[in-house]
PDB file of C-alpha atoms in Angstrom:
ATOM      1  CA  MET C1305      34.004 -16.532 105.300  1.00 93.00           C
ATOM      2  CA  ILE C1306      31.699 -19.475 104.697  1.00 97.00           C
ATOM      3  CA  TYR C1307      30.987 -19.600 108.461  1.00 97.00           C
ATOM      4  CA  ASN C1308      30.802 -16.164 110.080  1.00 94.00           C
ATOM      5  CA  THR C1309      29.492 -17.093 113.513  1.00 97.00           C
ATOM      6  CA  ALA C1310      29.801 -19.937 115.980  1.00 97.00           C
ATOM      7  CA  GLY C1311      26.153 -20.771 115.355  1.00 97.00           C
ATOM      8  CA  GLU C1312      26.635 -21.056 111.594  1.00 97.00           C
ATOM      9  CA  TRP C1313      29.630 -23.311 112.116  1.00 98.00           C
ATOM     10  CA  ARG C1314      27.890 -25.624 114.580  1.00 97.00           C
ATOM     11  CA  ALA C1315      24.735 -25.849 112.458  1.00 97.00           C
ATOM     12  CA  ALA C1316      26.559 -26.525 109.179  1.00 97.00           C
ATOM     13  CA  GLN C1317      25.809 -29.958 107.736  1.00 95.00           C
ATOM     14  CA  GLN C1318      28.951 -29.681 105.654  1.00 96.00           C
ATOM     15  CA  LYS C1319      31.979 -28.525 107.607  1.00 98.00           C
ATOM     16  CA  ARG C1320      34.898 -27.642 105.330  1.00 98.00           C
ATOM     17  CA  VAL C1321      38.198 -26.346 106.679  1.00 98.00           C
ATOM     18  CA  CYS C1322      41.682 -25.597 105.367  1.00 98.00           C
ATOM     19  CA  LEU C1323      44.527 -25.811 107.898  1.00 98.00           C
ATOM     20  CA  PHE C1324      47.752 -23.872 107.355  1.00 98.00           C
ATOM     21  CA  GLY C1325      50.904 -23.016 109.289  1.00 95.00           C
ATOM     22  CA  MET C1326      54.425 -24.270 109.872  1.00 91.00           C
ATOM     23  CA  SER C1327      55.047 -28.004 109.600  1.00 86.00           C
ATOM     24  CA  GLY C1328      55.142 -29.609 113.007  1.00 87.00           C
ATOM     25  CA  LEU C1329      52.421 -27.547 114.709  1.00 89.00           C
ATOM     26  CA  GLY C1330      49.516 -29.948 114.307  1.00 90.00           C
ATOM     27  CA  LYS C1331      47.931 -29.685 110.849  1.00 94.00           C
ATOM     28  CA  THR C1332      48.322 -33.348 109.948  1.00 91.00           C
ATOM     29  CA  HIS C1333      47.591 -34.413 113.538  1.00 92.00           C
ATOM     30  CA  VAL C1334      44.212 -32.684 113.409  1.00 96.00           C
ATOM     31  CA  ALA C1335      43.434 -33.906 109.889  1.00 96.00           C
ATOM     32  CA  ALA C1336      44.274 -37.509 110.808  1.00 94.00           C
ATOM     33  CA  MET C1337      42.204 -37.260 113.994  1.00 95.00           C
ATOM     34  CA  LEU C1338      39.205 -36.095 111.985  1.00 96.00           C
ATOM     35  CA  ARG C1339      39.768 -38.718 109.278  1.00 95.00           C
ATOM     36  CA  ARG C1340      39.819 -41.584 111.780  1.00 94.00           C
ATOM     37  CA  THR C1341      36.207 -40.865 112.752  1.00 91.00           C
ATOM     38  CA  GLY C1342      35.061 -41.904 109.290  1.00 92.00           C
ATOM     39  CA  ASN C1343      33.106 -38.672 108.904  1.00 95.00           C
ATOM     40  CA  TRP C1344      35.793 -36.396 107.431  1.00 97.00           C
ATOM     41  CA  PHE C1345      37.632 -36.560 104.108  1.00 97.00           C
ATOM     42  CA  HIS C1346      41.328 -35.756 104.532  1.00 97.00           C
ATOM     43  CA  TYR C1347      42.885 -34.014 101.541  1.00 97.00           C
ATOM     44  CA  SER C1348      46.664 -33.774 101.930  1.00 96.00           C
ATOM     45  CA  VAL C1349      48.242 -31.169  99.662  1.00 97.00           C
ATOM     46  CA  ASP C1350      51.747 -32.603 100.144  1.00 94.00           C
ATOM     47  CA  TYR C1351      50.513 -36.094  99.234  1.00 95.00           C
ATOM     48  CA  ARG C1352      48.835 -34.714  96.121  1.00 97.00           C
ATOM     49  CA  ILE C1353      52.063 -32.923  95.165  1.00 96.00           C
ATOM     50  CA  GLY C1354      54.147 -36.052  95.592  1.00 95.00           C
ATOM     51  CA  THR C1355      51.796 -38.364  93.711  1.00 95.00           C
ATOM     52  CA  ARG C1356      49.866 -36.449  91.062  1.00 96.00           C
ATOM     53  CA  TYR C1357      52.293 -33.682  90.130  1.00 97.00           C
ATOM     54  CA  MET C1358      55.804 -34.696  91.194  1.00 96.00           C
ATOM     55  CA  GLY C1359      55.497 -38.466  91.006  1.00 95.00           C
ATOM     56  CA  GLU C1360      57.239 -38.845  87.638  1.00 95.00           C
ATOM     57  CA  HIS C1361      60.054 -36.486  88.639  1.00 96.00           C
ATOM     58  CA  ILE C1362      60.605 -38.470  91.837  1.00 95.00           C
ATOM     59  CA  GLU C1363      60.598 -41.872  90.150  1.00 95.00           C
ATOM     60  CA  ASP C1364      62.798 -40.718  87.270  1.00 95.00           C
ATOM     61  CA  ASN C1365      65.329 -39.537  89.829  1.00 94.00           C
ATOM     62  CA  PHE C1366      65.290 -42.960  91.485  1.00 94.00           C
ATOM     63  CA  LYS C1367      65.862 -44.546  88.076  1.00 95.00           C
ATOM     64  CA  ARG C1368      68.816 -42.268  87.332  1.00 93.00           C
ATOM     65  CA  GLU C1369      70.472 -43.429  90.518  1.00 93.00           C
ATOM     66  CA  ALA C1370      69.623 -47.073  89.855  1.00 94.00           C
ATOM     67  CA  MET C1371      71.106 -46.851  86.348  1.00 95.00           C
ATOM     68  CA  LYS C1372      74.501 -46.091  87.907  1.00 95.00           C
ATOM     69  CA  ILE C1373      74.567 -49.611  89.382  1.00 96.00           C
ATOM     70  CA  PRO C1374      75.297 -52.274  86.718  1.00 96.00           C
ATOM     71  CA  LEU C1375      73.007 -54.960  88.153  1.00 96.00           C
ATOM     72  CA  LEU C1376      70.058 -52.607  88.559  1.00 95.00           C
ATOM     73  CA  ARG C1377      70.735 -51.040  85.158  1.00 95.00           C
ATOM     74  CA  GLU C1378      70.491 -54.413  83.448  1.00 95.00           C
ATOM     75  CA  LEU C1379      67.280 -55.294  85.279  1.00 95.00           C
ATOM     76  CA  LEU C1380      65.705 -51.923  84.489  1.00 94.00           C
ATOM     77  CA  MET C1381      66.659 -52.151  80.814  1.00 95.00           C
ATOM     78  CA  THR C1382      64.966 -55.541  80.542  1.00 95.00           C
ATOM     79  CA  ASP C1383      61.886 -54.466  82.503  1.00 93.00           C
ATOM     80  CA  SER C1384      62.732 -57.064  85.141  1.00 96.00           C
ATOM     81  CA  ILE C1385      62.181 -54.637  88.013  1.00 93.00           C
ATOM     82  CA  TYR C1386      60.363 -51.395  88.485  1.00 90.00           C
ATOM     83  CA  VAL C1387      61.090 -48.419  90.697  1.00 90.00           C
ATOM     84  CA  ALA C1388      58.232 -46.682  92.484  1.00 90.00           C
ATOM     85  CA  SER C1389      57.714 -44.084  95.173  1.00 91.00           C
ATOM     86  CA  ASN C1390      55.838 -45.118  98.296  1.00 92.00           C
ATOM     87  CA  ILE C1391      54.665 -41.739  99.562  1.00 91.00           C
ATOM     88  CA  THR C1392      52.024 -41.766 102.297  1.00 89.00           C
ATOM     89  CA  PHE C1393      50.304 -39.043 104.329  1.00 85.00           C
ATOM     90  CA  ASP C1394      52.793 -39.736 107.113  1.00 83.00           C
ATOM     91  CA  ASN C1395      55.914 -40.351 105.028  1.00 88.00           C
ATOM     92  CA  LEU C1396      56.851 -37.712 102.479  1.00 89.00           C
ATOM     93  CA  ALA C1397      60.526 -38.709 102.344  1.00 90.00           C
ATOM     94  CA  PRO C1398      60.522 -39.432  98.577  1.00 93.00           C
ATOM     95  CA  LEU C1399      59.371 -35.865  97.870  1.00 94.00           C
ATOM     96  CA  SER C1400      61.922 -34.368 100.258  1.00 92.00           C
ATOM     97  CA  ALA C1401      64.695 -36.501  98.788  1.00 91.00           C
ATOM     98  CA  TYR C1402      63.877 -35.285  95.292  1.00 94.00           C
ATOM     99  CA  LEU C1403      63.852 -31.614  96.302  1.00 94.00           C
ATOM    100  CA  GLY C1404      67.321 -32.116  97.729  1.00 95.00           C
ATOM    101  CA  LYS C1405      69.768 -29.562  99.120  1.00 95.00           C
ATOM    102  CA  PRO C1406      72.284 -27.377  97.276  1.00 97.00           C
ATOM    103  CA  GLY C1407      76.004 -27.777  97.758  1.00 97.00           C
ATOM    104  CA  ASP C1408      78.905 -30.222  97.647  1.00 98.00           C
ATOM    105  CA  PRO C1409      78.025 -33.231  95.427  1.00 96.00           C
ATOM    106  CA  SER C1410      80.247 -35.499  97.535  1.00 96.00           C
ATOM    107  CA  LYS C1411      77.929 -34.779 100.470  1.00 96.00           C
ATOM    108  CA  GLY C1412      74.749 -35.342  98.491  1.00 94.00           C
ATOM    109  CA  GLY C1413      74.329 -31.750  97.362  1.00 96.00           C
ATOM    110  CA  LEU C1414      72.921 -30.487  94.084  1.00 96.00           C
ATOM    111  CA  PRO C1415      74.249 -27.716  91.831  1.00 97.00           C
ATOM    112  CA  PHE C1416      72.278 -24.606  92.773  1.00 97.00           C
ATOM    113  CA  ALA C1417      70.838 -24.274  89.258  1.00 97.00           C
ATOM    114  CA  ASP C1418      69.467 -27.853  89.380  1.00 97.00           C
ATOM    115  CA  TYR C1419      68.164 -27.243  92.878  1.00 96.00           C
ATOM    116  CA  MET C1420      66.245 -24.184  91.676  1.00 97.00           C
ATOM    117  CA  ILE C1421      64.693 -26.168  88.818  1.00 97.00           C
ATOM    118  CA  ARG C1422      63.309 -28.633  91.356  1.00 97.00           C
ATOM    119  CA  GLN C1423      62.094 -25.778  93.520  1.00 96.00           C
ATOM    120  CA  GLU C1424      60.229 -24.346  90.535  1.00 97.00           C
ATOM    121  CA  GLN C1425      58.682 -27.742  89.809  1.00 97.00           C
ATOM    122  CA  HIS C1426      57.440 -27.866  93.385  1.00 97.00           C
ATOM    123  CA  GLN C1427      55.984 -24.361  93.135  1.00 97.00           C
ATOM    124  CA  VAL C1428      53.920 -25.314  90.091  1.00 97.00           C
ATOM    125  CA  ALA C1429      52.860 -28.578  91.732  1.00 97.00           C
ATOM    126  CA  GLU C1430      51.860 -26.900  94.991  1.00 97.00           C
ATOM    127  CA  ILE C1431      49.699 -24.275  93.292  1.00 98.00           C
ATOM    128  CA  SER C1432      47.969 -26.962  91.227  1.00 98.00           C
ATOM    129  CA  SER C1433      47.436 -29.169  94.280  1.00 98.00           C
ATOM    130  CA  LEU C1434      45.965 -26.303  96.293  1.00 98.00           C
ATOM    131  CA  LEU C1435      43.557 -25.468  93.469  1.00 98.00           C
ATOM    132  CA  ASP C1436      42.571 -29.148  93.345  1.00 98.00           C
ATOM    133  CA  THR C1437      41.053 -28.708  96.806  1.00 98.00           C
ATOM    134  CA  VAL C1438      37.795 -27.454  95.310  1.00 98.00           C
ATOM    135  CA  PRO C1439      37.107 -30.390  92.957  1.00 98.00           C
ATOM    136  CA  PHE C1440      38.128 -32.799  95.722  1.00 98.00           C
ATOM    137  CA  ILE C1441      35.420 -31.335  97.973  1.00 98.00           C
ATOM    138  CA  ASP C1442      32.895 -32.371  95.323  1.00 96.00           C
ATOM    139  CA  ARG C1443      34.548 -35.742  94.731  1.00 97.00           C
ATOM    140  CA  ALA C1444      34.611 -36.516  98.445  1.00 97.00           C
ATOM    141  CA  ARG C1445      30.883 -35.897  98.684  1.00 96.00           C
ATOM    142  CA  GLU C1446      29.696 -37.365  95.383  1.00 96.00           C
ATOM    143  CA  ILE C1447      31.870 -40.496  95.302  1.00 97.00           C
ATOM    144  CA  TYR C1448      32.497 -41.325  98.955  1.00 95.00           C
ATOM    145  CA  GLY C1449      29.634 -39.605 100.719  1.00 96.00           C
ATOM    146  CA  TYR C1450      31.740 -37.314 102.906  1.00 97.00           C
ATOM    147  CA  ASP C1451      30.090 -34.036 103.850  1.00 95.00           C
ATOM    148  CA  ASN C1452      32.938 -32.884 106.091  1.00 98.00           C
ATOM    149  CA  PHE C1453      36.279 -32.007 104.504  1.00 98.00           C
ATOM    150  CA  VAL C1454      39.690 -31.012 105.842  1.00 98.00           C
ATOM    151  CA  CYS C1455      42.440 -29.674 103.596  1.00 98.00           C
ATOM    152  CA  ASP C1456      45.861 -30.279 105.166  1.00 97.00           C
ATOM    153  CA  THR C1457      48.229 -27.829 103.460  1.00 97.00           C
ATOM    154  CA  GLY C1458      52.010 -27.899 103.382  1.00 92.00           C
ATOM    155  CA  GLY C1459      54.071 -25.439 105.379  1.00 93.00           C
ATOM    156  CA  SER C1460      55.065 -23.629 102.200  1.00 94.00           C
ATOM    157  CA  ILE C1461      51.569 -22.478 101.190  1.00 97.00           C
ATOM    158  CA  CYS C1462      52.494 -18.934 102.251  1.00 96.00           C
ATOM    159  CA  GLU C1463      55.351 -18.986  99.731  1.00 95.00           C
ATOM    160  CA  VAL C1464      53.095 -19.509  96.694  1.00 97.00           C
ATOM    161  CA  VAL C1465      50.303 -17.021  97.458  1.00 97.00           C
ATOM    162  CA  ASP C1466      50.036 -13.274  98.006  1.00 97.00           C
ATOM    163  CA  PRO C1467      47.982 -12.803 101.184  1.00 97.00           C
ATOM    164  CA  GLU C1468      47.586  -9.080 100.537  1.00 98.00           C
ATOM    165  CA  ASP C1469      46.092  -9.559  97.065  1.00 98.00           C
ATOM    166  CA  PRO C1470      42.284  -9.820  97.285  1.00 97.00           C
ATOM    167  CA  GLU C1471      42.283 -11.514  93.886  1.00 96.00           C
ATOM    168  CA  ASP C1472      44.942 -14.138  94.612  1.00 98.00           C
ATOM    169  CA  PRO C1473      43.489 -17.145  92.741  1.00 98.00           C
ATOM    170  CA  VAL C1474      44.572 -19.804  95.234  1.00 98.00           C
ATOM    171  CA  LEU C1475      43.424 -17.956  98.342  1.00 98.00           C
ATOM    172  CA  ARG C1476      40.200 -16.880  96.667  1.00 98.00           C
ATOM    173  CA  ALA C1477      39.366 -20.506  95.795  1.00 98.00           C
ATOM    174  CA  LEU C1478      40.161 -21.748  99.295  1.00 98.00           C
ATOM    175  CA  TYR C1479      38.322 -18.858 100.984  1.00 98.00           C
ATOM    176  CA  ASP C1480      35.185 -19.352  98.899  1.00 98.00           C
ATOM    177  CA  HIS C1481      34.940 -23.067  99.732  1.00 98.00           C
ATOM    178  CA  THR C1482      36.586 -23.608 103.136  1.00 98.00           C
ATOM    179  CA  LEU C1483      37.167 -21.931 106.467  1.00 98.00           C
ATOM    180  CA  MET C1484      40.874 -21.134 106.498  1.00 98.00           C
ATOM    181  CA  ILE C1485      42.513 -21.751 109.885  1.00 98.00           C
ATOM    182  CA  TRP C1486      46.032 -20.740 110.865  1.00 98.00           C
ATOM    183  CA  ILE C1487      47.614 -22.881 113.571  1.00 97.00           C
ATOM    184  CA  GLU C1488      49.824 -20.271 115.204  1.00 96.00           C
ATOM    185  CA  GLY C1489      52.885 -21.276 117.178  1.00 91.00           C
ATOM    186  CA  SER C1490      54.544 -19.402 120.036  1.00 87.00           C
ATOM    187  CA  ASP C1491      58.192 -18.388 120.397  1.00 82.00           C
ATOM    188  CA  ASP C1492      58.740 -21.650 122.297  1.00 84.00           C
ATOM    189  CA  HIS C1493      57.302 -23.613 119.380  1.00 84.00           C
ATOM    190  CA  THR C1494      59.582 -21.757 116.976  1.00 84.00           C
ATOM    191  CA  GLN C1495      62.668 -22.663 118.989  1.00 86.00           C
ATOM    192  CA  ASP C1496      61.495 -26.262 119.228  1.00 89.00           C
ATOM    193  CA  LEU C1497      61.066 -26.403 115.447  1.00 88.00           C
ATOM    194  CA  VAL C1498      64.550 -24.949 114.940  1.00 87.00           C
ATOM    195  CA  ASP C1499      66.065 -27.462 117.370  1.00 87.00           C
ATOM    196  CA  ARG C1500      64.216 -30.334 115.707  1.00 83.00           C
ATOM    197  CA  PHE C1501      65.339 -29.228 112.260  1.00 87.00           C
ATOM    198  CA  ASP C1502      68.921 -28.863 113.483  1.00 84.00           C
ATOM    199  CA  ARG C1503      68.888 -32.519 114.556  1.00 84.00           C
ATOM    200  CA  ALA C1504      67.486 -33.739 111.250  1.00 78.00           C
ATOM    201  CA  PRO C1505      67.659 -31.100 108.472  1.00 79.00           C
ATOM    202  CA  LYS C1506      65.381 -31.848 105.536  1.00 79.00           C
ATOM    203  CA  PRO C1507      64.750 -30.292 102.135  1.00 83.00           C
ATOM    204  CA  MET C1508      61.995 -27.698 101.915  1.00 89.00           C
ATOM    205  CA  TYR C1509      60.404 -25.395  99.372  1.00 92.00           C
ATOM    206  CA  TYR C1510      61.284 -21.690  99.644  1.00 91.00           C
ATOM    207  CA  GLN C1511      60.207 -18.619  97.725  1.00 92.00           C
ATOM    208  CA  PRO C1512      62.735 -18.121  94.872  1.00 94.00           C
ATOM    209  CA  GLU C1513      63.657 -14.559  95.837  1.00 94.00           C
ATOM    210  CA  PHE C1514      64.247 -15.541  99.459  1.00 93.00           C
ATOM    211  CA  LEU C1515      66.307 -18.553  98.426  1.00 94.00           C
ATOM    212  CA  ARG C1516      68.554 -16.672  95.967  1.00 96.00           C
ATOM    213  CA  GLU C1517      69.245 -13.966  98.539  1.00 95.00           C
ATOM    214  CA  ALA C1518      69.954 -16.522 101.269  1.00 95.00           C
ATOM    215  CA  TRP C1519      72.283 -18.512  99.000  1.00 97.00           C
ATOM    216  CA  ALA C1520      74.242 -15.419  97.950  1.00 97.00           C
ATOM    217  CA  GLU C1521      74.527 -14.229 101.556  1.00 96.00           C
ATOM    218  CA  TYR C1522      75.698 -17.647 102.719  1.00 96.00           C
ATOM    219  CA  LEU C1523      78.367 -17.949 100.035  1.00 97.00           C
ATOM    220  CA  GLU C1524      79.651 -14.472 100.807  1.00 96.00           C
ATOM    221  CA  SER C1525      79.691 -14.991 104.566  1.00 96.00           C
ATOM    222  CA  LYS C1526      81.558 -18.288 104.287  1.00 96.00           C
ATOM    223  CA  GLY C1527      83.835 -17.241 101.444  1.00 97.00           C
ATOM    224  CA  ILE C1528      83.489 -20.568  99.642  1.00 96.00           C
ATOM    225  CA  PRO C1529      82.391 -21.645  96.153  1.00 96.00           C
ATOM    226  CA  GLU C1530      79.050 -23.343  95.565  1.00 96.00           C
ATOM    227  CA  ASP C1531      80.450 -26.852  95.242  1.00 96.00           C
ATOM    228  CA  GLU C1532      82.104 -26.667  98.670  1.00 97.00           C
ATOM    229  CA  VAL C1533      78.961 -25.786 100.618  1.00 97.00           C
ATOM    230  CA  ASP C1534      77.911 -28.383 103.184  1.00 96.00           C
ATOM    231  CA  PRO C1535      74.253 -28.990 102.171  1.00 95.00           C
ATOM    232  CA  ASP C1536      73.052 -29.678 105.710  1.00 93.00           C
ATOM    233  CA  ALA C1537      74.875 -26.639 107.071  1.00 94.00           C
ATOM    234  CA  PHE C1538      73.191 -24.381 104.528  1.00 95.00           C
ATOM    235  CA  VAL C1539      69.640 -25.631 105.108  1.00 93.00           C
ATOM    236  CA  ARG C1540      70.142 -25.374 108.878  1.00 93.00           C
ATOM    237  CA  TRP C1541      71.317 -21.781 108.426  1.00 93.00           C
ATOM    238  CA  ALA C1542      68.384 -20.957 106.126  1.00 92.00           C
ATOM    239  CA  TYR C1543      65.662 -22.585 108.219  1.00 90.00           C
ATOM    240  CA  ALA C1544      65.486 -20.057 111.061  1.00 86.00           C
ATOM    241  CA  ARG C1545      65.428 -17.267 108.485  1.00 90.00           C
ATOM    242  CA  ALA C1546      62.615 -19.061 106.664  1.00 89.00           C
ATOM    243  CA  LEU C1547      60.529 -19.170 109.841  1.00 88.00           C
ATOM    244  CA  ALA C1548      60.945 -15.430 110.312  1.00 89.00           C
ATOM    245  CA  HIS C1549      60.120 -14.881 106.629  1.00 91.00           C
ATOM    246  CA  ARG C1550      56.961 -16.978 106.802  1.00 93.00           C
ATOM    247  CA  GLN C1551      55.455 -15.758 110.063  1.00 93.00           C
ATOM    248  CA  PRO C1552      54.121 -12.398 108.787  1.00 96.00           C
ATOM    249  CA  ARG C1553      52.814 -14.082 105.647  1.00 97.00           C
ATOM    250  CA  TYR C1554      50.819 -16.593 107.711  1.00 97.00           C
ATOM    251  CA  ALA C1555      49.539 -13.751 109.885  1.00 97.00           C
ATOM    252  CA  ALA C1556      48.348 -11.845 106.802  1.00 98.00           C
ATOM    253  CA  MET C1557      46.599 -14.959 105.496  1.00 98.00           C
ATOM    254  CA  ALA C1558      44.710 -15.322 108.779  1.00 98.00           C
ATOM    255  CA  ARG C1559      43.930 -11.610 108.981  1.00 97.00           C
ATOM    256  CA  ASN C1560      42.634 -11.303 105.410  1.00 98.00           C
ATOM    257  CA  TRP C1561      41.317 -14.764 104.674  1.00 98.00           C
ATOM    258  CA  GLY C1562      40.455 -16.673 107.827  1.00 98.00           C
ATOM    259  CA  ILE C1563      40.954 -17.181 111.546  1.00 98.00           C
ATOM    260  CA  LYS C1564      43.743 -18.348 113.831  1.00 97.00           C
ATOM    261  CA  VAL C1565      43.982 -20.838 116.671  1.00 97.00           C
ATOM    262  CA  ARG C1566      46.884 -21.474 119.026  1.00 96.00           C
ATOM    263  CA  ALA C1567      49.055 -24.542 118.557  1.00 95.00           C
ATOM    264  CA  ASP C1568      48.868 -25.178 122.321  1.00 94.00           C
ATOM    265  CA  ASP C1569      45.073 -25.408 122.077  1.00 96.00           C
ATOM    266  CA  VAL C1570      45.322 -27.703 119.059  1.00 95.00           C
ATOM    267  CA  SER C1571      47.667 -30.045 120.940  1.00 93.00           C
ATOM    268  CA  ARG C1572      44.967 -30.583 123.574  1.00 94.00           C
ATOM    269  CA  LEU C1573      42.301 -31.727 121.116  1.00 95.00           C
ATOM    270  CA  ARG C1574      41.193 -35.312 121.713  1.00 93.00           C
ATOM    271  CA  GLY C1575      38.459 -35.698 119.133  1.00 94.00           C
ATOM    272  CA  PRO C1576      36.244 -34.015 116.513  1.00 95.00           C
ATOM    273  CA  ALA C1577      33.920 -32.571 119.156  1.00 96.00           C
ATOM    274  CA  ASP C1578      36.860 -30.717 120.710  1.00 97.00           C
ATOM    275  CA  PHE C1579      37.814 -29.394 117.273  1.00 97.00           C
ATOM    276  CA  VAL C1580      34.269 -28.170 116.575  1.00 97.00           C
ATOM    277  CA  ASP C1581      34.218 -26.445 119.964  1.00 98.00           C
ATOM    278  CA  LEU C1582      37.602 -24.778 119.391  1.00 98.00           C
ATOM    279  CA  ILE C1583      36.528 -23.339 116.049  1.00 98.00           C
ATOM    280  CA  ALA C1584      33.179 -22.225 117.441  1.00 98.00           C
ATOM    281  CA  ASP C1585      34.866 -20.458 120.354  1.00 97.00           C
ATOM    282  CA  THR C1586      37.315 -18.787 117.964  1.00 98.00           C
ATOM    283  CA  LEU C1587      34.542 -17.569 115.668  1.00 97.00           C
ATOM    284  CA  ALA C1588      32.648 -16.224 118.687  1.00 96.00           C
ATOM    285  CA  GLU C1589      35.687 -14.146 119.631  1.00 93.00           C
ATOM    286  CA  THR C1590      36.378 -12.898 116.087  1.00 82.00           C
TER     287      THR C1590
END
């Protein structure tokens, strides 16, 4: 690790960290808290995905929908209007909307084959965005003068890396340039995430093998064809399984590539000094 002891971490003039774990456990909260001090550069992997690598896919999808409406079609064809995505660090809805959910088209679902194409696009984009962390560390320092750097990864990072492979290119790049920190949730957090997702199911990226198996199992258990699947019902059903699938992968990432902190401790952070202390205490116990 680039910081092996609490003393090394506290003394470092350039503090560089990479936060990972399930969405909703505090990654973006911590990154935003650090950013607001003016002393930390906040690199959001999901924002990079939605702007640099998936931006054209997202906007083309908006245009396809707009072209179905005669008035908007005419205005688009004459360059009288333009359609753009307004993704922010705090609002990734355009990316989620593009990923979509498989199932009944009358309920907003996608054919499973189209859904998998979009999943593959996201996989490529996420790997590229994670690898972009390293050049952004240099850009943050050379252009903007930031010594401290926080990489805020998406919840699906564990789906695009192999935590047991010592030569995994993404993990190797992150490990060599940042301190990787898993924000670990408890069983109570897991249930809270499931309940929250049940109230407002949203599209997510899943590992292809997991997704194909889940889709086949769901179709068999319900005894219905693909185009009759309720999209929200399927993603609700898959979400709890995804949490169970991801947990050991996160744990392996922390064990082989970094450290872990508890989500409860993260929720009590009130400023950068608290964050520095939490990481120092964790390194002292490692």
